[in-house]
């Protein structure tokens, strides 16, 4: 009986398309790697999950498929897909979910109306501030920026609706542009908080392993330019991220505050804490 079940699984696995088969294999490898770590505190499990991806190539634009579909890609990550997959995988391990459960959680984290059978580009949570808001409502995350000493941040989002030619799904599609413009206004009027770049070390004691760090940008019309997973290397507060410079997932070599201060168009950070 066991041999029969194994054969059924094996041939079903082989029947998956090439990319899906590769990502399913990475998922299984991850589950094996963290099997003895599922009982870790959530923050530590987040860090262990992010570390699992060290060395994974940086690949931008992996979600941009038409028609819109739920993309599972664990072999090439950008900063956001690293964070999103880290959270979805850690949640799945904590709740003892199988592969289909992880896929469902990832979809729920990525889309505003994740229960719809047909996904729409405008339902994807493009702005990180919106991603935080929706996932806080669903109980996955909590924005702790204000409670650890953050100050008010005014957002005036407009980048996607005013640069439609930069997005193939918006270019030449006034209906979608109008939807995005309305969503940008809705996000902008919500309360937002950040920790200024020169005050990060003052609040370092309240930032935990496994927190999601979001880098606030001064680029007009945008909110966040980069994200990562907070970790400590000895006594240094830093983070794991998909680096556009090194083109792979790395542990950043600089302290967090020093990194932020070194980026011309960053002014501070938001801190978001997984709730599982």
CSV table of C-alpha atoms in Angstrom, one decimal:
chain,number,residue,atom,x,y,z
A,1,UNK,CA,0.0,0.0,0.0
A,2,UNK,CA,2.8,2.5,0.9
A,3,UNK,CA,4.6,1.6,-2.3
A,4,UNK,CA,1.4,2.3,-4.3
A,5,UNK,CA,0.9,5.7,-2.6
A,6,UNK,CA,4.5,6.6,-3.2
A,7,UNK,CA,4.2,5.8,-6.9
A,8,UNK,CA,1.0,7.8,-7.2
A,9,UNK,CA,2.7,10.8,-5.6
A,10,UNK,CA,5.9,10.4,-7.6
A,11,UNK,CA,4.1,10.3,-11.0
A,12,UNK,CA,1.8,13.2,-10.0
A,13,UNK,CA,4.9,15.2,-9.1
A,14,UNK,CA,6.6,14.3,-12.4
A,15,UNK,CA,3.4,15.5,-14.2
A,16,UNK,CA,3.8,19.0,-12.9
A,17,UNK,CA,5.1,21.6,-15.3
A,18,UNK,CA,8.8,22.2,-15.1
A,19,UNK,CA,8.8,25.4,-13.0
A,20,UNK,CA,6.0,24.1,-10.7
A,21,UNK,CA,7.9,20.9,-10.2
A,22,UNK,CA,11.0,22.8,-9.2
A,23,UNK,CA,9.2,25.0,-6.8
A,24,UNK,CA,7.4,22.1,-5.2
A,25,UNK,CA,10.8,20.5,-4.7
A,26,UNK,CA,12.1,23.6,-3.0
A,27,UNK,CA,9.0,23.7,-0.8
A,28,UNK,CA,9.6,20.0,0.3
A,29,UNK,CA,13.3,20.8,0.9
A,30,UNK,CA,12.2,23.8,3.1
A,31,UNK,CA,9.8,21.6,5.1
A,32,UNK,CA,12.6,19.1,5.7
A,33,UNK,CA,15.0,21.9,6.8
A,34,UNK,CA,12.7,23.4,9.4
A,35,UNK,CA,11.1,20.1,10.5
A,36,UNK,CA,12.8,20.4,13.9
A,37,UNK,CA,12.3,24.1,14.2
A,38,UNK,CA,8.5,24.5,13.9
A,39,UNK,CA,8.2,25.0,17.7
A,40,UNK,CA,10.6,28.0,17.6
A,41,UNK,CA,9.2,31.4,18.5
A,42,UNK,CA,7.6,33.0,15.4
A,43,UNK,CA,10.4,35.6,15.0
A,44,UNK,CA,13.1,33.0,15.1
A,45,UNK,CA,11.2,30.8,12.6
A,46,UNK,CA,10.9,33.8,10.3
A,47,UNK,CA,14.7,34.3,10.4
A,48,UNK,CA,15.4,30.5,9.8
A,49,UNK,CA,13.0,30.6,6.9
A,50,UNK,CA,14.6,33.7,5.4
A,51,UNK,CA,18.1,32.1,5.9
A,52,UNK,CA,16.9,29.0,4.0
A,53,UNK,CA,16.8,31.3,0.9
A,54,UNK,CA,20.3,32.7,1.2
A,55,UNK,CA,22.0,32.7,-2.1
A,56,UNK,CA,18.7,32.5,-4.1
A,57,UNK,CA,19.0,34.7,-7.2
A,58,UNK,CA,17.4,38.1,-7.2
A,59,UNK,CA,14.8,38.1,-10.0
A,60,UNK,CA,12.5,41.1,-10.6
A,61,UNK,CA,9.0,41.0,-12.2
A,62,UNK,CA,8.2,37.4,-11.5
A,63,UNK,CA,4.6,38.2,-10.7
A,64,UNK,CA,3.9,40.0,-14.0
A,65,UNK,CA,2.0,37.4,-15.9
A,66,UNK,CA,-1.0,37.9,-18.1
A,67,UNK,CA,-3.7,37.0,-17.5
A,68,UNK,CA,-3.2,37.6,-13.8
A,69,UNK,CA,-2.4,34.3,-11.9
A,70,UNK,CA,-1.1,33.2,-8.6
A,71,UNK,CA,2.6,32.9,-9.2
A,72,UNK,CA,4.6,30.4,-7.0
A,73,UNK,CA,8.3,31.1,-7.5
A,74,UNK,CA,10.8,30.0,-4.8
A,75,UNK,CA,13.8,29.8,-7.1
A,76,UNK,CA,14.0,33.5,-8.0
A,77,UNK,CA,13.0,36.2,-5.5
A,78,UNK,CA,12.8,40.0,-5.3
A,79,UNK,CA,12.6,41.8,-1.9
A,80,UNK,CA,8.8,41.5,-1.6
A,81,UNK,CA,8.4,37.9,-2.8
A,82,UNK,CA,11.1,36.9,-0.3
A,83,UNK,CA,9.2,38.6,2.6
A,84,UNK,CA,5.8,37.3,1.4
A,85,UNK,CA,7.0,33.7,0.9
A,86,UNK,CA,8.9,33.8,4.2
A,87,UNK,CA,5.7,34.8,6.1
A,88,UNK,CA,3.5,32.3,4.2
A,89,UNK,CA,5.9,29.4,4.7
A,90,UNK,CA,6.5,30.2,8.4
A,91,UNK,CA,2.7,30.5,8.9
A,92,UNK,CA,2.2,27.2,7.1
A,93,UNK,CA,4.8,25.4,9.3
A,94,UNK,CA,3.3,26.8,12.5
A,95,UNK,CA,-0.2,25.7,11.5
A,96,UNK,CA,1.0,22.3,10.0
A,97,UNK,CA,-0.4,23.0,6.6
A,98,UNK,CA,0.4,21.0,3.5
A,99,UNK,CA,1.6,22.5,0.2
A,100,UNK,CA,-1.9,23.4,-0.9
A,101,UNK,CA,-2.3,25.2,2.5
A,102,UNK,CA,0.8,27.3,1.9
A,103,UNK,CA,-0.4,28.2,-1.6
A,104,UNK,CA,-3.7,29.3,-0.2
A,105,UNK,CA,-2.0,31.5,2.5
A,106,UNK,CA,0.2,33.0,-0.1
A,107,UNK,CA,-2.8,33.9,-2.2
A,108,UNK,CA,-4.6,35.4,0.8
A,109,UNK,CA,-1.5,37.5,1.6
A,110,UNK,CA,-1.0,38.8,-1.9
A,111,UNK,CA,-4.5,39.7,-3.0
A,112,UNK,CA,-7.2,42.0,-1.7
A,113,UNK,CA,-10.1,39.7,-2.8
A,114,UNK,CA,-8.2,36.4,-2.5
A,115,UNK,CA,-11.4,34.3,-2.5
A,116,UNK,CA,-12.2,35.2,-6.1
A,117,UNK,CA,-11.8,32.4,-8.6
A,118,UNK,CA,-10.5,34.9,-11.2
A,119,UNK,CA,-7.7,37.2,-10.0
A,120,UNK,CA,-7.4,40.7,-11.2
A,121,UNK,CA,-4.3,42.8,-11.5
A,122,UNK,CA,-5.8,45.7,-9.5
A,123,UNK,CA,-6.6,43.3,-6.6
A,124,UNK,CA,-3.0,42.5,-6.1
A,125,UNK,CA,-1.6,44.5,-3.1
A,126,UNK,CA,1.0,46.6,-5.0
A,127,UNK,CA,1.7,49.2,-2.4
A,128,UNK,CA,3.4,47.8,0.7
A,129,UNK,CA,1.4,50.1,3.0
A,130,UNK,CA,-1.8,48.4,1.6
A,131,UNK,CA,-0.2,45.0,1.9
A,132,UNK,CA,0.4,45.7,5.6
A,133,UNK,CA,-3.1,47.0,6.1
A,134,UNK,CA,-4.9,44.1,4.5
A,135,UNK,CA,-2.7,41.4,6.2
A,136,UNK,CA,-3.2,43.1,9.6
A,137,UNK,CA,-6.9,42.8,9.1
A,138,UNK,CA,-6.5,39.1,8.3
A,139,UNK,CA,-4.5,38.5,11.5
A,140,UNK,CA,-1.2,37.6,9.8
A,141,UNK,CA,0.7,40.8,10.7
A,142,UNK,CA,0.7,43.8,13.0
A,143,UNK,CA,2.2,47.2,12.2
A,144,UNK,CA,4.1,48.0,15.5
A,145,UNK,CA,5.8,51.1,14.2
A,146,UNK,CA,3.7,53.5,16.3
A,147,UNK,CA,3.9,51.6,19.5
A,148,UNK,CA,7.7,51.3,19.4
A,149,UNK,CA,8.1,55.1,19.0
A,150,UNK,CA,7.3,55.9,15.4
A,151,UNK,CA,5.9,59.2,14.3
A,152,UNK,CA,3.2,60.2,11.9
A,153,UNK,CA,3.9,59.8,8.2
A,154,UNK,CA,1.9,61.5,5.5
A,155,UNK,CA,1.5,59.4,2.3
A,156,UNK,CA,0.3,60.8,-1.0
A,157,UNK,CA,0.3,57.7,-3.3
A,158,UNK,CA,0.0,58.3,-7.0
A,159,UNK,CA,2.9,56.6,-8.7
A,160,UNK,CA,1.1,53.7,-10.5
A,161,UNK,CA,-1.7,55.8,-11.8
A,162,UNK,CA,0.5,58.6,-13.0
A,163,UNK,CA,3.1,56.3,-14.6
A,164,UNK,CA,0.9,53.7,-16.3
A,165,UNK,CA,3.4,53.2,-19.1
A,166,UNK,CA,5.7,51.6,-16.6
A,167,UNK,CA,3.2,48.8,-16.0
A,168,UNK,CA,2.2,46.7,-18.9
A,169,UNK,CA,-1.1,45.8,-17.2
A,170,UNK,CA,-2.0,49.5,-16.9
A,171,UNK,CA,-0.6,50.8,-20.2
A,172,UNK,CA,-3.5,51.7,-22.5
A,173,UNK,CA,-6.1,50.6,-19.9
A,174,UNK,CA,-7.9,53.6,-18.5
A,175,UNK,CA,-10.3,51.4,-16.5
A,176,UNK,CA,-7.5,49.8,-14.5
A,177,UNK,CA,-5.8,53.2,-14.1
A,178,UNK,CA,-8.9,54.7,-12.5
A,179,UNK,CA,-9.2,51.7,-10.1
A,180,UNK,CA,-5.6,52.2,-9.0
A,181,UNK,CA,-6.0,56.0,-8.6
A,182,UNK,CA,-9.1,55.4,-6.3
A,183,UNK,CA,-7.2,52.8,-4.3
A,184,UNK,CA,-4.2,55.2,-4.0
A,185,UNK,CA,-6.4,57.8,-2.4
A,186,UNK,CA,-8.0,55.3,-0.1
A,187,UNK,CA,-4.6,54.1,1.2
A,188,UNK,CA,-3.2,57.6,1.5
A,189,UNK,CA,-5.9,58.8,4.0
A,190,UNK,CA,-5.2,56.0,6.4
A,191,UNK,CA,-2.9,56.7,9.4
A,192,UNK,CA,0.7,55.7,8.8
A,193,UNK,CA,3.8,55.9,11.0
A,194,UNK,CA,7.6,55.6,10.5
A,195,UNK,CA,10.8,55.7,12.5
A,196,UNK,CA,13.1,58.4,11.1
A,197,UNK,CA,16.4,57.1,9.8
A,198,UNK,CA,18.5,58.8,12.5
A,199,UNK,CA,16.4,57.4,15.3
A,200,UNK,CA,16.5,53.7,14.5
A,201,UNK,CA,19.2,52.8,17.0
A,202,UNK,CA,17.2,54.5,19.7
A,203,UNK,CA,14.4,52.0,19.2
A,204,UNK,CA,16.6,49.0,18.3
A,205,UNK,CA,15.7,47.3,21.6
A,206,UNK,CA,12.1,47.1,20.6
A,207,UNK,CA,12.7,45.7,17.1
A,208,UNK,CA,12.7,41.9,17.2
A,209,UNK,CA,14.2,39.0,15.2
A,210,UNK,CA,11.8,38.1,12.4
A,211,UNK,CA,10.1,41.5,12.2
A,212,UNK,CA,9.5,42.8,8.6
A,213,UNK,CA,11.4,46.0,8.0
A,214,UNK,CA,10.0,48.3,5.3
A,215,UNK,CA,12.1,51.2,4.0
A,216,UNK,CA,10.2,54.4,3.5
A,217,UNK,CA,11.1,56.3,0.4
A,218,UNK,CA,10.9,60.0,-0.5
A,219,UNK,CA,10.2,59.2,-4.2
A,220,UNK,CA,7.0,61.2,-5.0
A,221,UNK,CA,3.9,59.1,-5.1
A,222,UNK,CA,5.5,56.0,-3.5
A,223,UNK,CA,5.5,54.6,0.1
A,224,UNK,CA,8.1,51.8,0.4
A,225,UNK,CA,11.1,51.1,-1.8
A,226,UNK,CA,12.5,47.9,-0.2
A,227,UNK,CA,11.7,45.3,2.5
A,228,UNK,CA,13.5,42.6,4.4
A,229,UNK,CA,13.5,40.4,7.5
A,230,UNK,CA,15.2,41.7,10.7
A,231,UNK,CA,17.9,39.6,12.2
A,232,UNK,CA,20.8,40.0,14.6
A,233,UNK,CA,24.4,39.1,13.7
A,234,UNK,CA,26.1,38.9,17.1
A,235,UNK,CA,25.1,42.3,18.6
A,236,UNK,CA,24.4,44.0,15.2
A,237,UNK,CA,20.8,44.8,14.2
A,238,UNK,CA,20.6,44.1,10.5
A,239,UNK,CA,18.3,42.3,8.0
A,240,UNK,CA,18.0,39.6,5.4
A,241,UNK,CA,16.9,40.7,1.9
A,242,UNK,CA,17.0,40.1,-1.8
A,243,UNK,CA,19.7,42.5,-2.8
A,244,UNK,CA,19.5,44.3,-6.1
A,245,UNK,CA,23.3,45.0,-5.8
A,246,UNK,CA,24.5,41.5,-5.1
A,247,UNK,CA,21.7,39.9,-7.1
A,248,UNK,CA,20.9,37.3,-4.5
A,249,UNK,CA,19.4,36.9,-1.0
A,250,UNK,CA,21.9,37.9,1.6
A,251,UNK,CA,22.4,38.9,5.2
A,252,UNK,CA,23.2,42.6,5.0
A,253,UNK,CA,26.7,43.4,6.2
A,254,UNK,CA,25.8,46.9,7.5
A,255,UNK,CA,23.8,47.8,10.7
A,256,UNK,CA,20.2,48.7,9.8
A,257,UNK,CA,20.5,52.4,10.7
A,258,UNK,CA,23.7,52.7,8.7
A,259,UNK,CA,22.1,51.1,5.7
A,260,UNK,CA,19.1,53.4,5.7
A,261,UNK,CA,21.2,56.5,6.2
A,262,UNK,CA,23.3,55.5,3.2
A,263,UNK,CA,20.3,55.4,0.8
A,264,UNK,CA,19.7,58.8,-0.7
A,265,UNK,CA,15.9,58.4,-1.2
A,266,UNK,CA,15.1,56.7,2.1
A,267,UNK,CA,13.9,58.6,5.2
A,268,UNK,CA,13.2,55.9,7.7
A,269,UNK,CA,11.5,52.5,8.3
A,270,UNK,CA,8.2,50.8,9.2
A,271,UNK,CA,8.3,47.7,11.4
A,272,UNK,CA,5.7,45.0,10.9
A,273,UNK,CA,5.5,41.9,13.2
A,274,UNK,CA,4.2,38.5,12.2
A,275,UNK,CA,1.2,37.3,14.5
A,276,UNK,CA,1.5,33.5,14.6
